[in-house]
CSV table of C-alpha atoms in Angstrom, one decimal:
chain,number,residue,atom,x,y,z
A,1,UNK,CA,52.0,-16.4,-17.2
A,2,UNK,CA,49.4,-14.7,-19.4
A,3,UNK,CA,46.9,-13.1,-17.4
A,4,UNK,CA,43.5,-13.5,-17.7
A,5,UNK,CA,40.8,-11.6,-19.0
A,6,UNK,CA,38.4,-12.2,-17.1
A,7,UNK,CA,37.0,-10.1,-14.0
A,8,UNK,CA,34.1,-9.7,-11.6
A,9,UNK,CA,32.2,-7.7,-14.0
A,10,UNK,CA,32.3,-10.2,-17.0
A,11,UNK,CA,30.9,-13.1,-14.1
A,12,UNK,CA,27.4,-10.9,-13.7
A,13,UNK,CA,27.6,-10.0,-16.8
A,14,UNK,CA,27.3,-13.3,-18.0
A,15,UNK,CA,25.1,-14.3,-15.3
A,16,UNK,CA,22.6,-11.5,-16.0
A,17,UNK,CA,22.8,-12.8,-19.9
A,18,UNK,CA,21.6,-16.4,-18.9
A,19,UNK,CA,18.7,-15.0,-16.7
A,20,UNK,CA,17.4,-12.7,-19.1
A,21,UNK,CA,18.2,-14.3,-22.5
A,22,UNK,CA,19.0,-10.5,-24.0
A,23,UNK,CA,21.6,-8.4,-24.2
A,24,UNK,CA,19.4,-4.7,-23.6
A,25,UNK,CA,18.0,-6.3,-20.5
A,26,UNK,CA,21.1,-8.0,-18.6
A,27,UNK,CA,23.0,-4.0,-19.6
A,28,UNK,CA,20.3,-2.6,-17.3
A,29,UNK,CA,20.7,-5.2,-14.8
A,30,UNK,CA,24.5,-4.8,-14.5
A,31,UNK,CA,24.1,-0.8,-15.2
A,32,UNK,CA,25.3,-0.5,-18.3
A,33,UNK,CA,24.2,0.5,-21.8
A,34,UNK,CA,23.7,-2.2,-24.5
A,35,UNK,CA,26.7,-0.8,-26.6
A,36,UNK,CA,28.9,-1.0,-23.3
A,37,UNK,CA,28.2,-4.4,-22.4
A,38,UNK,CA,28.2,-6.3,-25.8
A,39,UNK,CA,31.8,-5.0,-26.1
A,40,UNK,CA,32.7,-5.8,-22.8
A,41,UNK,CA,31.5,-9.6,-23.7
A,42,UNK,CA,33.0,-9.3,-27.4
A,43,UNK,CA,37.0,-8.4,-25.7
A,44,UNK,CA,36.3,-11.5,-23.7
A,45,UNK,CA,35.5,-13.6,-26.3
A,46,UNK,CA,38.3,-12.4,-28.6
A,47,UNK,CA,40.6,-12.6,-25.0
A,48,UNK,CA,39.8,-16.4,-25.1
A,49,UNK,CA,39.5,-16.8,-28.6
A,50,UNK,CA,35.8,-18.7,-28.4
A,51,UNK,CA,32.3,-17.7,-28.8
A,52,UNK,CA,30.4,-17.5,-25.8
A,53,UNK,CA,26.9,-17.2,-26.9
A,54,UNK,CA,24.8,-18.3,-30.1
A,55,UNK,CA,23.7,-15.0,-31.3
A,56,UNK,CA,20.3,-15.9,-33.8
A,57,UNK,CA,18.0,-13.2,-34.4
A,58,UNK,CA,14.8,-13.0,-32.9
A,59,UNK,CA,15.6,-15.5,-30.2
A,60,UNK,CA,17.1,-15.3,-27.0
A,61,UNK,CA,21.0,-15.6,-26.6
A,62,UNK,CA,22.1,-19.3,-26.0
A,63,UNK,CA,25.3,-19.9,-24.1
A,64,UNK,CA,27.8,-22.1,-25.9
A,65,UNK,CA,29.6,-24.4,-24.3
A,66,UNK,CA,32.5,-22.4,-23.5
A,67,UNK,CA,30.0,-19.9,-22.3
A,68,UNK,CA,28.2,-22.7,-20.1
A,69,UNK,CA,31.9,-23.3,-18.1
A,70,UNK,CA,32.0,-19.8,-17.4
A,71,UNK,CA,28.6,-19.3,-15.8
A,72,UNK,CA,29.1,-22.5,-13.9
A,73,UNK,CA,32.3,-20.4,-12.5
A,74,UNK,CA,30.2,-17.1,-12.6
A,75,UNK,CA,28.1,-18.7,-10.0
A,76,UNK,CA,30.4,-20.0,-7.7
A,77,UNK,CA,33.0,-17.5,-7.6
A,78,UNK,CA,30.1,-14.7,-7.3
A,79,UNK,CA,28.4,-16.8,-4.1
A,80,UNK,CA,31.9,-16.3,-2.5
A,81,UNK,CA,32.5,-13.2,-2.9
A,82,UNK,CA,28.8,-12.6,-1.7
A,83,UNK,CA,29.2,-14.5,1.1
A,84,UNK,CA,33.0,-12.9,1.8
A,85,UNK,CA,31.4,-9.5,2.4
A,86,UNK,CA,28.4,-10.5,4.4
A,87,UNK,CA,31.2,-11.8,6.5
A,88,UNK,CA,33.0,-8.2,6.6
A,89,UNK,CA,29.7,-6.4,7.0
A,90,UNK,CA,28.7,-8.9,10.1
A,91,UNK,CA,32.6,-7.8,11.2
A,92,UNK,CA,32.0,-4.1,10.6
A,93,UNK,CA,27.8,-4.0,12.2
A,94,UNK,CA,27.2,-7.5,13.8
A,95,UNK,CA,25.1,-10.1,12.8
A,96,UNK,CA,21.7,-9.7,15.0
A,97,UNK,CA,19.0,-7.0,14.1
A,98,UNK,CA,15.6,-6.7,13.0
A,99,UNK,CA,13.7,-6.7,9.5
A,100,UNK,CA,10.1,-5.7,9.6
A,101,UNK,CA,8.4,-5.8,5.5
A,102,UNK,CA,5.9,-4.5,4.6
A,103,UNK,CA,3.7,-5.0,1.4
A,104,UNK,CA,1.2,-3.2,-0.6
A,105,UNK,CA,0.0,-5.9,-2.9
A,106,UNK,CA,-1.5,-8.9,-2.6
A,107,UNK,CA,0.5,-11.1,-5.1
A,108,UNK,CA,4.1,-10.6,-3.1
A,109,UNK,CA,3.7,-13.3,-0.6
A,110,UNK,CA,3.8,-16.1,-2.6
A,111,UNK,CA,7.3,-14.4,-4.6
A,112,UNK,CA,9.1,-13.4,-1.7
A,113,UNK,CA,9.2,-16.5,-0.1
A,114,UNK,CA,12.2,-17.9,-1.6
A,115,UNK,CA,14.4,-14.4,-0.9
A,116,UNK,CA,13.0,-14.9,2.3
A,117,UNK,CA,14.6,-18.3,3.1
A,118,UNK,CA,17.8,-17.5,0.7
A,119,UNK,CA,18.2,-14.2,3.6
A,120,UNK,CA,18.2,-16.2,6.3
A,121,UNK,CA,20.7,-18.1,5.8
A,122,UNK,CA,22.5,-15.4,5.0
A,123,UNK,CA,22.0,-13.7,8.3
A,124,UNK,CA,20.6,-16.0,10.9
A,125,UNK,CA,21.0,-13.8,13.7
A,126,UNK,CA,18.0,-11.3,12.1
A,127,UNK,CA,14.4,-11.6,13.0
A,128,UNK,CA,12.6,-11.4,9.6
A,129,UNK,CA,8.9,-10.6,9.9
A,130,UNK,CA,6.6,-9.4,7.2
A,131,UNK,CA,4.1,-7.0,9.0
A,132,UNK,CA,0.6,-8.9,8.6
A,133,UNK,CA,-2.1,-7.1,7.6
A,134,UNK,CA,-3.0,-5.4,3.8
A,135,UNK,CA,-1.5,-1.7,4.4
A,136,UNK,CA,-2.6,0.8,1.5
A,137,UNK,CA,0.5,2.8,2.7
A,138,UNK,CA,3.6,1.2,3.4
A,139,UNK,CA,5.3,3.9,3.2
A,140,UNK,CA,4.0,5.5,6.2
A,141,UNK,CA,4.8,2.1,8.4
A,142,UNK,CA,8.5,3.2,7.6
A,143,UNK,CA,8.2,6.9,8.5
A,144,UNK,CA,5.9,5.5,11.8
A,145,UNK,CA,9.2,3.0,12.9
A,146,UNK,CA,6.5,-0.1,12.5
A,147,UNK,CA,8.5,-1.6,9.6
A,148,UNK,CA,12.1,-1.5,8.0
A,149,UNK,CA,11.4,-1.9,4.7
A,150,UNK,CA,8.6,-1.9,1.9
A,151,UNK,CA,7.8,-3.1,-1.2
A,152,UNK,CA,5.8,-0.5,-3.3
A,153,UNK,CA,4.8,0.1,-6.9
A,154,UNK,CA,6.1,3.6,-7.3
A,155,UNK,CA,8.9,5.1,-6.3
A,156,UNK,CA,7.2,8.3,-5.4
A,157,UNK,CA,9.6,10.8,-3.7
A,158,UNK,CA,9.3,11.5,0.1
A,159,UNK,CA,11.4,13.0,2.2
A,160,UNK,CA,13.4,10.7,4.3
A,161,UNK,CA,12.9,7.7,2.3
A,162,UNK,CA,15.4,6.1,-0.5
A,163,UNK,CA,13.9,3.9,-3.0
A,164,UNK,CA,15.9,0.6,-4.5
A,165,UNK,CA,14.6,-0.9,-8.0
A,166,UNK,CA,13.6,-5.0,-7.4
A,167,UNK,CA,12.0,-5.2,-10.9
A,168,UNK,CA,9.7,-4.7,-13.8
A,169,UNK,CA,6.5,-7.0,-14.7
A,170,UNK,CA,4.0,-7.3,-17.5
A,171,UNK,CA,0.7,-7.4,-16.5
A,172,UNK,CA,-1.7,-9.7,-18.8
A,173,UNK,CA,-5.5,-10.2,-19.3
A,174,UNK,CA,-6.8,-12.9,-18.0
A,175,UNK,CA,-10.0,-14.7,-19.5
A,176,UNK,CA,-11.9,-18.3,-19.8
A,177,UNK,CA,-10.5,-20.3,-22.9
A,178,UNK,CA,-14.3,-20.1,-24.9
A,179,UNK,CA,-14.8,-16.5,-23.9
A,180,UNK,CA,-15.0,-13.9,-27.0
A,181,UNK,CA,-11.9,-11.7,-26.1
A,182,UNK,CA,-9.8,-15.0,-26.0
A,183,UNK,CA,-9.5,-14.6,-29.9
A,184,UNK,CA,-8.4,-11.1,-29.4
A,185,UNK,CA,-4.3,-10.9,-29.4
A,186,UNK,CA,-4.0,-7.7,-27.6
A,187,UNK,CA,-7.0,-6.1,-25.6
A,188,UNK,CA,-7.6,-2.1,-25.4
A,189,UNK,CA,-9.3,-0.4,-22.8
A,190,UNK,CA,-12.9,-0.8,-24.6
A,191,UNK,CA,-12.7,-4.3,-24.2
A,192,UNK,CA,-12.8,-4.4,-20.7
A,193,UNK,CA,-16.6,-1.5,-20.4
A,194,UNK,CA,-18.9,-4.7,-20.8
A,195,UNK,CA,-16.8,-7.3,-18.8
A,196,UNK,CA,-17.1,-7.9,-14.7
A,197,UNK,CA,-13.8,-6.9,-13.4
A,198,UNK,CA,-12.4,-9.0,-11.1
A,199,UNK,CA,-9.1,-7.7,-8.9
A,200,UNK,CA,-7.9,-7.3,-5.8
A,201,UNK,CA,-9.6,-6.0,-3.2
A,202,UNK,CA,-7.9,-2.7,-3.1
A,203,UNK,CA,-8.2,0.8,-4.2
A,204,UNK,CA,-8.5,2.0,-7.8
A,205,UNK,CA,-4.6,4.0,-7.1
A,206,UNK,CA,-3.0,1.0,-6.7
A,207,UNK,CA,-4.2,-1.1,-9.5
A,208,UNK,CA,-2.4,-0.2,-12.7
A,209,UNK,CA,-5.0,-1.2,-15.1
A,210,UNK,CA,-7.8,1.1,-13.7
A,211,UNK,CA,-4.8,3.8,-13.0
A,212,UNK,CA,-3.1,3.6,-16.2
A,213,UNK,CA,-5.4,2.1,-18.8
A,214,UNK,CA,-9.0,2.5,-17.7
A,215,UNK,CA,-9.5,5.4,-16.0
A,216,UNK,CA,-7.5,7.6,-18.8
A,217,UNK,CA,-9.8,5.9,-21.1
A,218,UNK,CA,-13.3,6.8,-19.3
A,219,UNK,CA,-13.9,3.0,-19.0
A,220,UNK,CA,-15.5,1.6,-15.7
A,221,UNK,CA,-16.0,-2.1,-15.7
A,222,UNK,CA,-18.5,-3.5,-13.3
A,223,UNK,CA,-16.6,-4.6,-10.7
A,224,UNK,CA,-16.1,-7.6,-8.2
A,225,UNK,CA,-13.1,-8.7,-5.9
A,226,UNK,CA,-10.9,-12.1,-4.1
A,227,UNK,CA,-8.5,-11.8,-2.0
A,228,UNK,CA,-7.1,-14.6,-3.2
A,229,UNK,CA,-4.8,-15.1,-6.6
A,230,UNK,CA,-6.0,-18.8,-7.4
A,231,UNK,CA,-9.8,-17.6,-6.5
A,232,UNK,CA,-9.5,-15.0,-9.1
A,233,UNK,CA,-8.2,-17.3,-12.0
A,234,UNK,CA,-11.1,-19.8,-11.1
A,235,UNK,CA,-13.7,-16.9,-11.4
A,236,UNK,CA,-12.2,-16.4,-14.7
A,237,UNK,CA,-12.6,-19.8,-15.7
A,238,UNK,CA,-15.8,-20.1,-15.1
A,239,UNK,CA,-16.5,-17.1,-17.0
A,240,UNK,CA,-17.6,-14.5,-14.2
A,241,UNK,CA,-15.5,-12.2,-15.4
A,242,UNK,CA,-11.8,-10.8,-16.7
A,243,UNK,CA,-8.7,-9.8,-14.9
A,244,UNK,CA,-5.4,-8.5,-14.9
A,245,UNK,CA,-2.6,-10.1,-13.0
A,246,UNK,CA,0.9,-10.5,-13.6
A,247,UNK,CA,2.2,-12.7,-15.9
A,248,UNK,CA,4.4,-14.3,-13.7
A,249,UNK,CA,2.0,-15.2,-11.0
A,250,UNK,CA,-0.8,-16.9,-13.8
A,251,UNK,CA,2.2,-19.3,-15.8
A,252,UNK,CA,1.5,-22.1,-13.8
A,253,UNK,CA,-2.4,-22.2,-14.7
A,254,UNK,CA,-1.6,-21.1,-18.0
A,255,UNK,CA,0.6,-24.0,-18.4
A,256,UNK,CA,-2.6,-26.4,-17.4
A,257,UNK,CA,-4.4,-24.5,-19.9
A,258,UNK,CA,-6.9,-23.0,-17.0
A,259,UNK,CA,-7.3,-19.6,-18.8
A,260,UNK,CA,-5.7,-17.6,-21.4
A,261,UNK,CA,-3.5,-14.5,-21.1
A,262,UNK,CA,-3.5,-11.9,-24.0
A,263,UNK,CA,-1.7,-8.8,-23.6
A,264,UNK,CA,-2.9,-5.0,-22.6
A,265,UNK,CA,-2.5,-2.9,-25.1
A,266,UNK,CA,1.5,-2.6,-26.0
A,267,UNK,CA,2.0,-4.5,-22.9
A,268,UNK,CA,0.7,-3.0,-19.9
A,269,UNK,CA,4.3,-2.4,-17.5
A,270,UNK,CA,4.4,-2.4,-13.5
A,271,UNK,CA,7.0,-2.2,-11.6
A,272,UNK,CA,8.2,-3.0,-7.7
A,273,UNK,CA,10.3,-1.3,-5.6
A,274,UNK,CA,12.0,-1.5,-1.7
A,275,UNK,CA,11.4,1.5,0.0
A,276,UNK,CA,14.1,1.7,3.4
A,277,UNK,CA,13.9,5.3,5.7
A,278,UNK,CA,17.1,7.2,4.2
A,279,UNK,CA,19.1,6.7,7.8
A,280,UNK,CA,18.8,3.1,7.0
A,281,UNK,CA,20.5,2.9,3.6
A,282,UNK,CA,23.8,1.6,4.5
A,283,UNK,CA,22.4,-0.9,6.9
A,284,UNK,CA,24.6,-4.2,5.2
A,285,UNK,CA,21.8,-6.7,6.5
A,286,UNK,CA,18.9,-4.3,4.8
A,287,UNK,CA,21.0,-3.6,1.5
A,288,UNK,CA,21.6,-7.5,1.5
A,289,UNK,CA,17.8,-8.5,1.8
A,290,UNK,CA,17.5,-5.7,-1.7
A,291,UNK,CA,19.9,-7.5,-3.3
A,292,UNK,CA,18.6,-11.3,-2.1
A,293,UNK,CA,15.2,-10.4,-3.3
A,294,UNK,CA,16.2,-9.0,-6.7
A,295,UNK,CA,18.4,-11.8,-7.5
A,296,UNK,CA,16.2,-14.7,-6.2
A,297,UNK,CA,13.3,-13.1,-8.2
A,298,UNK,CA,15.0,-12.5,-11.6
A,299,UNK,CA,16.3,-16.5,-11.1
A,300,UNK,CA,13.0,-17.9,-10.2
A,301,UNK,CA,10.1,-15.8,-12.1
A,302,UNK,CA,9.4,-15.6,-15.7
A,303,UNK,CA,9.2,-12.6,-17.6
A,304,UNK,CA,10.5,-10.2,-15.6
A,305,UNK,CA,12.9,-6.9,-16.7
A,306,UNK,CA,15.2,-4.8,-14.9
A,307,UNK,CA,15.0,-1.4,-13.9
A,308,UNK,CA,17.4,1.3,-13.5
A,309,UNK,CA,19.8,2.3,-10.4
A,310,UNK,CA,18.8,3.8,-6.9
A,311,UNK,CA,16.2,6.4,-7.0
């Protein structure tokens, strides 16, 4: 019998390659470089003698059909073997435990909700809880032992603390479909000095336009604040001002044509990661929860790109 080609690897490969629609992004998903991975896809190919993917310039890779089959088998083989080693870890730790998260933005409720429910099913026997309240330092609910995990937007290096990537975002400029910056492509920082800023209401360090486009720039918007994501898009509407949210939390009012999103400069990048205390780290139900959220995230938000490995 001639044996086949195919392994593990070429599954999340592939799988990573129909989320993301490009090669450079699925090789940082799957932790390889671009060069690696596109020869790891073209010795399949050649191993089953059939394309794969429609490669077209400037446009995201299409699977063929042949390429269709295999992520249909991506996906199930790939849930088993998931669902095979949370068996094992449950084996090697048990099944019950706790899972306190904590959050430092305002926009991750709405996201995490599906990695929520996707995690427990996986492990029905934790009690997940996300720790209520707006915190302006996770971080320090770890190192306290009043949560288990958080979800920040730097992986800033403290002692006793590992840091696990979830993903990369664009943030966009929001504004009301007849206001004068909606003819503008791309917005710089002097765009913003004669506009009401409307955010979060949360400080200046952890808002990556004033931290990383603003600020350097000597620009100080006048300023107002919602707590809420759908309030801030209606200020904007009614032209009380601008924002800058992420892209993946506006589509939906973008697609009803609500506002208009122009990007920030080059394209103005955050990022989220899980923070866990370091004697935590090999904890399978924690590590699981990582992996749920990253995966349910990259299948069920637009627009986002990986980042790199364990920090």
């Amino acid at each position: 019998m001639t044996r086949s080609p195919l392994e593990l690897r070429h599954l999340r490969s592939i799988v990573a390659i129909a989320e993301t629609g490009s090669v450079s992004q699925a090789a940082r998903r799957v932790f390889l470089t671009q060069s690696a991975l596109s020869h790891q896809l073209k010795a399949l190919e050649d191993g089953y003698g059939v394309a794969l993917f429609e490669r077209r310039k400037a446009q995201p890779l299409r699977l063929t059909q042949a390429g269709e089959r295999l992520l249909t088998l991506a996906r199930q083989v790939l849930a088993q073997v998931d669902n095979a080693e949370r068996d094992l870890a449950r084996l090697r730790e048990g099944e019950a435990g706790e899972l306190r998260v904590a959050v430092e933005c305002h926009t991750c409720f709405d996201w995490l909700m599906p990695a929520m429910d996707a995690f427990r099913s996986h492990w029905p026997a934790v009690e997940l809880d996300i720790v209520s309240g707006f915190h302006a330092d996770p971080v320090g609910l770890l190192l306290t032992g009043r949560a288990d995990l958080a979800i920040v937007s730097e992986a800033e290096a403290t002692p006793g603390v590992s840091h696990f990537p979830l993903f990369a975002y664009e943030m966009v400029a929001l504004a009301a479909r007849d206001h004068p910056l909606a003819a503008k492509k791309s917005w710089s920082a002097a765009d913003f000095a004669a506009e009401t800023l409307i955010s979060y209401p949360v400080p200046d360090a952890m808002l990556d336009l004033m931290r990383k486009v603003l600020k350097p720039a000597g620009v100080s918007p006048e300023r107002r604040t919602s707590e809420l994501t759908i309030a801030i898009v209606q200020l904007v509407a009614s032209r009380r001002g601008v924002a800058a949210l992420p892209y993946w939390a506006v589509v939906p009012y973008l697609e009803k044509g609500y506002v208009v999103a122009r990007r920030i400069g080059d394209g103005l990048t955050s990022e989220l990661y899980a923070a866990v205390r370091d004697d935590d780290a090999g904890v399978a139900y924690l590590n699981d929860f990582v992996d749920t959220v990253r995966a349910t995230s990259f299948a069920t938000l637009p627009g986002l790109t990986a980042l790199g490995a364990e920090l």
